[in-house]
Amino acid sequence: MLVSLTSTTPDATDLGFLLHKHPDRVRSVDVGFGRAHVFYPQASPQRCTATLFVEVDPIALSRGQHGRRSSGLEPYVNDRPYAASSLLSVALGRLYRTAMSGTCEARPELVEQPLDLEVDLPVVPVRGGEPMLRRLFEPLGYEVEFAPIALDERFPAWGDSRYFSVRLSGRHRVRHTLEHLFVLLPVLDDRKHYWIDQNEIDKLLRRGGDWLGSHPESELISRRYLRFGQFAREALSRLADVGEDTDSLDEQQDEIEQAAERPISLREQRLASVLAAVRAVGGGRVVDLGCGEGRLLQRLVSEPSVTEVLGVDVSVGALERAERHLLPDEMSERRRERISLLQGALTYTDDRLCGFDAATVVEVIEHIDSERLGAFADVVFGHASPASVVLTTPNREYNANFANVGPTGLRHGDHRFEWTRDEFAAWAQGIEDRFGYGFEISGIGHPDPVCGSPTQMAVFRRRAEPDAPNPVSQI
Ligand code: SAH
């Protein structure tokens, strides 16, 4: 992974003073995910090139703070060692920090002097291709030359990869060009490598303060750099001279950006966690109790381990809405056979709820009056008694993090109660004691260190009855 910076303004070797790196020496530092080296492949009065070369250690990367955590081989086999990504930006920040901040004690007069500079990036991942390259660098006054890199030279029919070989040329102060690269390399790459926190806003503002505000793509740059909407918005409001004119953004691109970068909502995380729990207990025939408009049903019916789904709710209106978007006329017969809806109340014994492998009860229990909770438990765990029950409910302790929980201190006007983590665990223990289900509780959503996660989930599994006939011994 490398980037070369060339000055062609005589005496070009002044670049060594500006970068604080002597042209005759190689300078190497440890950057956490590998080692970075600066050296000069050429240093004459006409042309002087400083190359920053980063050797990425994929093992260190996969273990360290900088790596995305994922399973399988991906942490070890990826493009990070070769492509100029946000890791290169981190290395730039480390090796050229003094140069970027505009300090040059030996030759202070050089700092503000624009030089004819060329930047060579042999391999850069570019999300958005040629238009994105131009939109980011041309407004800053660079001439942009580039060549797409084929996916595999031996198979031209496969077409181009998302990587480009890029050369930028323009007359700039060295510190500005370093800042442009520092901010825009992660923007081109557009992959998250490290946890973004409040410090990233300060970093962006420190490195982009002079030029980002007047860049026509300042919004896109901030959004991509910071990844998360709320940080990008805060950064934009702090960039003093950002104009009102954000309409100039290509609207379609804007939408794509937003969709890609919107943080996953709590509801999405909840659905994903419940779905994973259903999968973990083996799927099969699943009943969603209090299915509402059927968001979970929609996912369940596409889940390979689930053979059949039934949605139950007390509200006719919710069921009608579920029917409209789950069972449109054009839906295939096969899918139709696997999904059904039923009106019913979870506080009345109902034989139609029997015979399921798993039940899901997502954000429903808190809508049931406390004095009816015993009846609910009898209906679900006593009578319907599926092999597993996946149940979620808010964690009331987390409400301290919400500004607008209302006068009741609860999240929703129809909630009859919300449990703390201890209260939920005590209720689950009661279910174990009365109905013989073992349980495990976990949190859903980003946890607060003191108050826990916003949502709590219990996965109950029915214990084998001690005196039930053993099917094996019967054979
Ligand atoms: N599980 C859905 C809906 C949650 S809202 C989701 O996660 O999106 C709570 C739902 O529970 C509502 O649709 C409400 O009609 C239903 N509900 C509340 N009390 C119920 C009861 N006693 N019996 C059946 N459904 C009930």
Coordinates of C-alpha atoms and ligand atoms in Angstrom, one line a residue:
M1 CA 0.0 0.0 0.0
L2 CA 1.7 3.2 -1.0
V3 CA 1.4 6.9 -1.9
S4 CA 4.1 9.0 -3.5
L5 CA 4.3 12.8 -3.3
T6 CA 6.5 14.5 -5.9
S7 CA 7.5 18.1 -6.1
T8 CA 8.7 19.5 -9.4
T9 CA 9.2 23.1 -8.1
P10 CA 13.0 23.8 -7.8
D11 CA 14.7 23.2 -5.5
A12 CA 12.4 20.2 -5.3
T13 CA 14.4 18.6 -2.4
D14 CA 12.9 21.3 -0.2
L15 CA 10.2 18.7 0.1
G16 CA 12.5 16.9 2.6
F17 CA 12.3 20.0 4.9
L18 CA 8.5 20.2 4.7
L19 CA 8.0 16.5 5.4
H20 CA 10.6 16.5 8.1
K21 CA 12.2 13.5 6.4
H22 CA 15.7 13.6 5.1
P23 CA 15.9 12.5 1.4
D24 CA 19.0 10.3 2.1
R25 CA 17.4 8.3 4.8
V26 CA 14.6 5.7 5.3
R27 CA 12.3 6.4 8.2
S28 CA 10.2 3.6 9.6
V29 CA 7.6 3.5 12.4
D30 CA 5.2 1.0 13.9
V31 CA 1.6 1.9 13.1
G32 CA -0.2 -0.8 15.1
F33 CA -1.4 -2.7 12.1
G34 CA 2.0 -3.0 10.5
R35 CA 5.0 -0.8 9.7
A36 CA 5.2 2.4 7.7
H37 CA 8.3 3.6 5.8
V38 CA 9.1 6.9 4.1
F39 CA 11.9 6.9 1.5
Y40 CA 12.8 8.9 -1.6
P41 CA 13.1 7.0 -4.8
Q42 CA 14.4 10.2 -6.4
A43 CA 15.7 13.5 -5.0
S44 CA 17.1 16.0 -7.5
P45 CA 16.6 19.8 -7.6
Q46 CA 14.1 19.3 -10.5
R47 CA 12.1 16.3 -9.1
C48 CA 11.9 14.9 -5.7
T49 CA 9.6 12.1 -4.6
A50 CA 8.7 10.9 -1.1
T51 CA 7.0 7.6 -0.9
L52 CA 5.1 6.4 2.0
F53 CA 4.9 2.6 2.0
V54 CA 2.9 0.7 4.5
E55 CA 3.4 -3.0 5.2
V56 CA 0.1 -4.2 6.7
D57 CA 0.3 -7.2 8.9
P58 CA -3.0 -8.9 8.3
I59 CA -2.8 -10.8 11.6
A60 CA -2.3 -7.7 13.6
L61 CA -5.0 -6.0 11.6
S62 CA -7.5 -8.8 12.3
R63 CA -6.8 -8.7 16.1
G64 CA -6.3 -5.0 16.6
Q65 CA -8.6 -2.1 17.1
H66 CA -8.4 -1.2 13.4
G67 CA -9.8 -4.4 11.9
R68 CA -13.5 -5.0 11.3
R69 CA -14.5 -7.9 13.4
S70 CA -15.9 -10.7 11.3
S71 CA -15.7 -14.4 11.3
G72 CA -14.1 -16.7 8.8
L73 CA -11.1 -15.9 6.7
E74 CA -12.1 -12.4 5.8
P75 CA -9.9 -10.7 8.4
Y76 CA -6.9 -12.4 7.0
V77 CA -7.6 -12.4 3.3
N78 CA -8.6 -8.9 2.1
D79 CA -7.4 -6.0 0.1
R80 CA -6.1 -4.0 3.1
P81 CA -2.4 -4.8 2.5
Y82 CA -2.6 -3.6 -1.1
A83 CA -5.1 -0.9 -1.5
A84 CA -4.7 2.8 -0.4
S85 CA -7.5 2.8 2.2
S86 CA -8.2 4.5 5.4
L87 CA -5.3 2.6 6.9
L88 CA -3.0 4.6 4.6
S89 CA -4.7 7.7 5.9
V90 CA -3.9 6.6 9.5
A91 CA -0.2 6.1 8.5
L92 CA -0.2 9.6 6.8
G93 CA -1.5 11.1 10.0
R94 CA 1.3 9.4 12.0
L95 CA 4.3 10.0 9.7
Y96 CA 3.4 13.5 8.4
R97 CA 1.6 14.9 11.4
T98 CA 4.1 17.8 11.9
A99 CA 4.0 18.6 8.1
M100 CA 0.2 18.6 8.1
S101 CA 0.0 21.0 11.0
G102 CA 2.2 23.4 9.0
T103 CA 5.3 23.4 11.2
C104 CA 8.8 23.7 9.6
E105 CA 11.3 25.1 11.9
A106 CA 14.3 24.7 9.5
R107 CA 12.6 26.6 6.7
P108 CA 9.4 28.2 8.0
E109 CA 8.9 30.3 4.8
L110 CA 8.3 27.1 2.8
V111 CA 5.1 26.2 4.6
E112 CA 2.9 28.7 2.8
Q113 CA 4.6 28.3 -0.5
P114 CA 2.5 26.5 -3.2
L115 CA 4.5 23.9 -5.0
D116 CA 3.8 21.9 -8.2
L117 CA 2.9 18.6 -6.7
E118 CA 2.0 15.2 -8.0
V119 CA 0.4 12.5 -6.0
D120 CA 0.6 8.9 -7.2
L121 CA -1.7 6.2 -5.8
P122 CA -1.1 3.0 -7.6
V123 CA -4.1 1.1 -6.2
V124 CA -7.1 3.0 -4.7
P125 CA -10.5 1.5 -4.0
V126 CA -13.1 4.1 -5.3
R127 CA -16.7 3.7 -4.3
G128 CA -18.5 5.7 -7.0
G129 CA -15.9 5.3 -9.7
E130 CA -14.7 8.1 -12.0
P131 CA -17.4 10.6 -11.1
M132 CA -16.6 10.3 -7.5
L133 CA -12.8 10.8 -8.1
R134 CA -13.6 14.0 -10.1
R135 CA -16.2 15.3 -7.6
L136 CA -13.7 15.0 -4.7
F137 CA -10.5 16.2 -6.2
E138 CA -11.3 18.6 -9.1
P139 CA -12.9 21.3 -6.9
L140 CA -9.7 21.3 -4.9
G141 CA -7.8 22.3 -8.0
Y142 CA -6.2 18.9 -9.0
E143 CA -6.0 17.5 -12.5
V144 CA -7.1 14.0 -12.1
E145 CA -5.7 11.2 -14.2
F146 CA -6.7 7.6 -13.6
A147 CA -6.9 4.2 -15.1
P148 CA -9.3 1.5 -13.9
I149 CA -7.7 -1.7 -12.8
A150 CA -9.1 -4.9 -14.4
L151 CA -10.5 -7.5 -12.1
D152 CA -8.2 -10.1 -13.7
E153 CA -6.0 -9.2 -16.7
R154 CA -6.3 -12.8 -18.0
F155 CA -10.1 -12.5 -18.2
P156 CA -10.9 -9.1 -19.7
A157 CA -14.6 -10.1 -20.0
W158 CA -14.9 -9.9 -16.2
G159 CA -14.4 -6.1 -16.5
D160 CA -12.9 -3.6 -14.1
S161 CA -12.5 -3.9 -10.4
R162 CA -13.4 -1.1 -8.0
Y163 CA -9.7 -0.2 -7.9
F164 CA -8.1 2.7 -9.8
S165 CA -4.6 3.8 -10.4
V166 CA -4.7 7.5 -9.8
R167 CA -2.4 10.5 -10.3
L168 CA -3.4 14.0 -9.0
S169 CA -1.5 17.0 -10.1
G170 CA -1.8 20.6 -9.0
R171 CA -0.2 23.6 -7.3
H172 CA -0.7 23.4 -3.6
R173 CA 0.9 23.8 -0.2
V174 CA 2.3 20.5 0.9
R175 CA 0.3 20.6 4.1
H176 CA -3.0 21.0 2.2
T177 CA -2.3 18.1 -0.1
L178 CA -1.5 15.9 2.9
E179 CA -4.8 17.0 4.5
H180 CA -6.7 16.3 1.3
L181 CA -5.3 12.8 1.2
F182 CA -5.8 12.3 4.9
V183 CA -9.5 13.1 4.7
L184 CA -10.3 11.9 1.2
L185 CA -8.7 8.4 1.2
P186 CA -11.2 7.0 3.7
V187 CA -13.9 8.8 1.8
L188 CA -13.0 7.1 -1.5
D189 CA -12.6 3.7 0.2
D190 CA -15.8 4.1 2.2
R191 CA -15.3 1.2 4.4
K192 CA -15.3 1.4 8.2
H193 CA -12.1 0.2 9.9
Y194 CA -12.2 1.6 13.3
W195 CA -14.8 2.8 15.7
I196 CA -15.9 6.3 14.9
D197 CA -16.3 8.4 18.0
Q198 CA -16.5 12.1 18.9
N199 CA -12.7 12.4 18.3
E200 CA -13.2 11.8 14.6
I201 CA -15.3 14.9 14.2
D202 CA -12.4 16.9 15.7
K203 CA -9.9 15.2 13.4
L204 CA -12.1 16.0 10.4
L205 CA -12.4 19.6 11.4
R206 CA -8.7 19.9 12.2
R207 CA -7.7 18.5 8.9
G208 CA -10.5 19.9 6.7
G209 CA -11.0 23.2 8.5
D210 CA -9.3 25.3 5.8
W211 CA -10.9 23.8 2.7
L212 CA -13.8 21.4 3.5
G213 CA -16.3 24.1 4.3
S214 CA -16.1 25.5 0.8
H215 CA -15.9 22.2 -1.0
P216 CA -19.1 21.6 -3.0
E217 CA -19.2 18.0 -1.7
S218 CA -18.6 18.9 1.9
E219 CA -21.7 17.1 3.0
L220 CA -20.9 13.9 1.2
I221 CA -17.3 14.0 2.5
S222 CA -18.4 14.5 6.1
R223 CA -21.0 11.8 5.8
R224 CA -18.7 9.3 4.4
Y225 CA -15.8 10.2 6.6
L226 CA -17.8 10.0 9.8
R227 CA -20.1 7.2 8.6
F228 CA -22.8 8.0 10.9
G229 CA -25.4 10.6 10.2
Q230 CA -25.5 12.4 13.6
F231 CA -21.7 12.9 13.6
A232 CA -21.7 14.2 10.1
R233 CA -24.5 16.7 10.9
E234 CA -22.7 18.0 13.9
A235 CA -19.5 18.4 11.9
L236 CA -21.3 20.3 9.2
S237 CA -22.9 22.6 11.7
R238 CA -19.4 23.3 13.2
L239 CA -17.8 24.0 9.8
A240 CA -18.2 27.8 9.9
D241 CA -18.7 28.7 6.3
V242 CA -20.7 25.8 4.9
G243 CA -23.2 27.3 2.6
E244 CA -26.9 26.5 2.6
D245 CA -26.6 25.1 -0.8
T246 CA -26.6 21.4 -0.3
D247 CA -29.1 20.9 -3.1
S248 CA -26.2 20.9 -5.5
L249 CA -25.6 17.3 -4.4
D250 CA -26.7 14.8 -6.9
E251 CA -29.9 13.7 -5.2
Q252 CA -29.7 10.2 -6.2
Q253 CA -26.2 9.7 -4.9
D254 CA -27.4 11.4 -1.8
E255 CA -30.1 8.8 -1.3
I256 CA -27.7 5.9 -1.9
E257 CA -25.3 7.4 0.6
Q258 CA -27.9 7.8 3.2
A259 CA -29.3 4.3 2.8
A260 CA -25.9 2.8 3.0
E261 CA -24.9 4.8 6.1
R262 CA -28.0 5.1 8.2
P263 CA -27.2 3.4 11.4
I264 CA -29.1 0.1 11.8
S265 CA -32.2 1.0 13.7
L266 CA -33.0 -0.7 17.0
R267 CA -36.0 -2.3 15.4
E268 CA -33.8 -3.8 12.7
Q269 CA -31.4 -5.1 15.3
R270 CA -34.2 -6.6 17.3
L271 CA -35.6 -8.4 14.2
A272 CA -32.2 -9.7 13.4
S273 CA -31.6 -10.9 16.9
V274 CA -34.9 -12.6 17.2
L275 CA -34.4 -14.2 13.8
A276 CA -31.0 -15.5 14.8
A277 CA -32.5 -16.9 18.0
V278 CA -35.3 -18.7 16.1
R279 CA -32.6 -20.1 13.8
A280 CA -30.6 -21.2 16.9
V281 CA -33.5 -23.1 18.4
G282 CA -34.0 -24.9 15.1
G283 CA -36.8 -23.0 13.4
G284 CA -39.6 -25.3 12.3
R285 CA -43.3 -24.2 12.8
V286 CA -43.2 -20.8 14.3
V287 CA -46.0 -18.7 15.8
D288 CA -45.5 -14.9 16.2
L289 CA -47.7 -13.8 19.1
G290 CA -48.7 -10.2 18.9
C291 CA -47.4 -10.0 15.3
G292 CA -48.7 -6.5 14.6
E293 CA -48.2 -5.5 11.0
G294 CA -46.1 -8.5 10.4
R295 CA -42.6 -7.2 10.1
L296 CA -41.1 -10.3 11.7
L297 CA -43.5 -12.6 9.8
Q298 CA -42.1 -11.3 6.6
R299 CA -38.6 -12.2 7.6
L300 CA -39.6 -15.6 9.1
V301 CA -41.3 -16.7 5.9
S302 CA -38.0 -16.2 4.0
E303 CA -36.0 -18.0 6.6
P304 CA -34.9 -21.5 5.3
S305 CA -35.1 -23.2 8.7
V306 CA -38.7 -22.1 9.2
T307 CA -41.3 -24.3 7.6
E308 CA -44.5 -22.6 8.5
V309 CA -45.5 -19.3 10.2
L310 CA -48.7 -18.2 12.0
G311 CA -49.2 -14.5 13.0
V312 CA -51.6 -13.9 15.9
D313 CA -52.8 -10.5 17.1
V314 CA -55.7 -9.1 19.0
S315 CA -56.0 -6.1 16.6
V316 CA -58.0 -6.5 13.5
G317 CA -56.5 -3.4 12.0
A318 CA -53.0 -4.6 12.5
L319 CA -53.9 -8.0 10.9
E320 CA -55.5 -6.3 7.9
R321 CA -52.3 -4.3 7.3
A322 CA -50.2 -7.4 7.8
E323 CA -52.4 -9.2 5.2
R324 CA -52.1 -6.4 2.7
H325 CA -48.3 -6.4 2.6
L326 CA -47.6 -10.0 3.4
L327 CA -50.2 -11.7 1.2
P328 CA -50.5 -9.7 -2.0
D329 CA -52.5 -11.4 -4.8
E330 CA -49.4 -12.0 -6.8
M331 CA -47.8 -14.0 -4.0
S332 CA -46.8 -17.5 -5.0
E333 CA -49.0 -20.4 -3.9
R334 CA -46.1 -22.0 -2.1
R335 CA -45.5 -18.9 0.1
R336 CA -49.2 -18.6 0.7
E337 CA -49.3 -22.1 2.1
R338 CA -46.6 -21.3 4.6
I339 CA -48.1 -18.2 6.2
S340 CA -51.4 -17.6 8.0
L341 CA -52.9 -15.0 10.2
L342 CA -55.2 -15.4 13.1
Q343 CA -57.1 -13.0 15.4
G344 CA -56.7 -13.9 19.1
A345 CA -55.9 -12.7 22.5
L346 CA -52.9 -14.0 24.4
T347 CA -54.7 -14.0 27.7
Y348 CA -57.3 -16.7 26.7
T349 CA -56.5 -20.4 26.2
D350 CA -56.6 -21.1 22.5
D351 CA -56.0 -24.6 21.0
R352 CA -55.0 -23.0 17.7
L353 CA -51.7 -21.9 19.3
C354 CA -50.7 -25.5 20.2
G355 CA -48.2 -27.7 18.3
F356 CA -45.6 -25.1 17.3
D357 CA -41.9 -25.6 17.6
A358 CA -41.2 -22.0 18.5
A359 CA -43.1 -18.9 19.5
T360 CA -41.9 -15.3 19.2
V361 CA -43.3 -12.5 21.4
V362 CA -41.7 -9.3 20.3
E363 CA -42.4 -6.1 22.2
V364 CA -45.8 -7.4 23.3
I365 CA -45.7 -8.4 26.9
E366 CA -45.4 -4.7 28.1
H367 CA -48.9 -4.1 26.4
I368 CA -50.5 -6.6 28.8
D369 CA -52.0 -5.5 32.1
S370 CA -49.8 -6.7 35.0
E371 CA -52.6 -8.5 36.6
R372 CA -53.2 -10.5 33.3
L373 CA -49.5 -11.6 33.1
G374 CA -50.3 -14.9 34.9
A375 CA -53.0 -15.7 32.3
F376 CA -50.6 -14.8 29.5
A377 CA -48.0 -17.2 31.0
D378 CA -50.6 -20.0 31.3
V379 CA -51.7 -19.5 27.7
V380 CA -48.2 -19.4 26.2
F381 CA -46.0 -21.6 28.4
G382 CA -48.7 -23.8 30.0
H383 CA -51.2 -24.5 27.2
A384 CA -49.6 -23.7 23.8
S385 CA -46.2 -24.8 25.2
P386 CA -44.0 -24.6 22.2
A387 CA -40.5 -26.1 22.5
S388 CA -39.0 -22.6 22.6
V389 CA -40.1 -19.1 23.2
V390 CA -38.2 -16.0 22.1
L391 CA -39.5 -12.9 24.0
T392 CA -38.3 -9.3 23.9
T393 CA -39.3 -6.3 26.0
P394 CA -37.8 -2.8 26.7
N395 CA -35.2 -2.4 29.4
R396 CA -36.6 0.5 31.5
E397 CA -33.2 1.4 33.0
Y398 CA -32.0 2.4 29.5
N399 CA -34.8 5.1 29.3
A400 CA -32.4 7.4 31.1
N401 CA -30.8 7.8 27.6
F402 CA -34.0 9.0 26.0
A403 CA -34.8 12.7 26.1
N404 CA -38.5 12.2 25.3
V405 CA -39.9 9.3 27.3
G406 CA -43.0 11.3 28.4
P407 CA -44.6 11.8 31.8
T408 CA -45.0 8.1 32.7
G409 CA -41.3 7.5 32.2
L410 CA -42.3 4.7 29.7
R411 CA -41.5 4.6 26.0
H412 CA -45.0 4.2 24.6
G413 CA -48.4 5.4 25.7
D414 CA -49.9 1.9 25.6
H415 CA -47.1 0.3 27.7
R416 CA -48.6 -0.9 31.0
F417 CA -45.1 -1.4 32.5
E418 CA -41.5 -1.6 31.5
W419 CA -39.1 -3.9 33.4
T420 CA -35.6 -3.3 34.7
R421 CA -33.1 -6.1 34.0
D422 CA -33.6 -7.6 37.4
E423 CA -37.4 -7.5 37.1
F424 CA -37.3 -9.2 33.8
A425 CA -34.9 -11.9 35.1
A426 CA -37.2 -12.5 38.1
W427 CA -40.2 -12.9 35.8
A428 CA -38.3 -15.3 33.6
Q429 CA -37.2 -17.3 36.7
G430 CA -40.9 -17.6 37.7
I431 CA -41.6 -19.1 34.2
E432 CA -38.8 -21.6 34.7
D433 CA -40.1 -22.5 38.1
R434 CA -43.7 -22.9 37.1
F435 CA -43.5 -24.4 33.6
G436 CA -40.0 -26.0 33.4
Y437 CA -38.4 -23.8 30.8
G438 CA -34.7 -23.0 31.0
F439 CA -33.9 -19.5 29.9
E440 CA -31.1 -17.2 28.7
I441 CA -31.3 -13.5 28.7
S442 CA -29.3 -11.1 26.5
G443 CA -29.4 -7.5 25.4
I444 CA -30.2 -6.0 22.0
G445 CA -28.8 -2.7 20.8
H446 CA -25.7 -0.8 21.7
P447 CA -25.4 -1.1 25.5
D448 CA -25.0 1.8 27.9
P449 CA -22.2 0.9 30.3
V450 CA -24.4 1.5 33.3
C451 CA -28.0 1.0 32.1
G452 CA -27.5 -1.9 29.7
S453 CA -29.0 -2.4 26.3
P454 CA -32.2 -0.7 25.1
T455 CA -34.0 -4.0 24.6
Q456 CA -33.8 -7.3 26.5
M457 CA -34.5 -10.7 25.1
A458 CA -35.1 -14.0 26.8
V459 CA -34.9 -17.3 24.9
F460 CA -36.8 -20.0 26.8
R461 CA -36.4 -23.7 26.0
R462 CA -38.8 -26.3 27.4
R463 CA -37.0 -28.9 29.4
A464 CA -37.6 -32.6 28.6
E465 CA -40.2 -33.8 31.1
P466 CA -38.5 -36.2 33.6
D467 CA -41.2 -38.8 33.4
A468 CA -42.0 -38.5 29.7
P469 CA -41.6 -41.8 27.9
N470 CA -38.1 -42.0 26.2
P471 CA -38.7 -42.5 22.5
V472 CA -35.5 -44.5 22.1
S473 CA -36.3 -47.0 24.7
Q474 CA -39.7 -47.6 23.1
I475 CA -38.2 -48.9 19.8
Ligands
SAH1 N1 -44.5 -7.8 17.4 C1 -44.8 -6.6 16.6 C2 -45.8 -5.7 17.2 C3 -45.5 -5.1 18.5 S1 -46.7 -3.9 19.1 C4 -43.5 -5.9 16.3 O1 -42.5 -6.2 16.9 O2 -43.5 -5.1 15.4 C5 -47.6 -4.9 20.2 C6 -48.7 -5.8 19.5 O3 -49.2 -6.7 20.5 C7 -49.8 -5.0 18.9 O4 -50.0 -5.3 17.6 C8 -51.0 -5.4 19.8 O5 -52.2 -5.4 19.0 C9 -50.6 -6.7 20.3 N2 -51.2 -7.1 21.5 C10 -51.3 -6.4 22.7 N3 -51.9 -7.1 23.6 C11 -52.3 -8.3 23.0 C12 -53.0 -9.4 23.5 N4 -53.5 -9.5 24.8 N5 -53.2 -10.4 22.7 C13 -52.8 -10.4 21.4 N6 -52.1 -9.3 20.9 C14 -51.9 -8.3 21.7

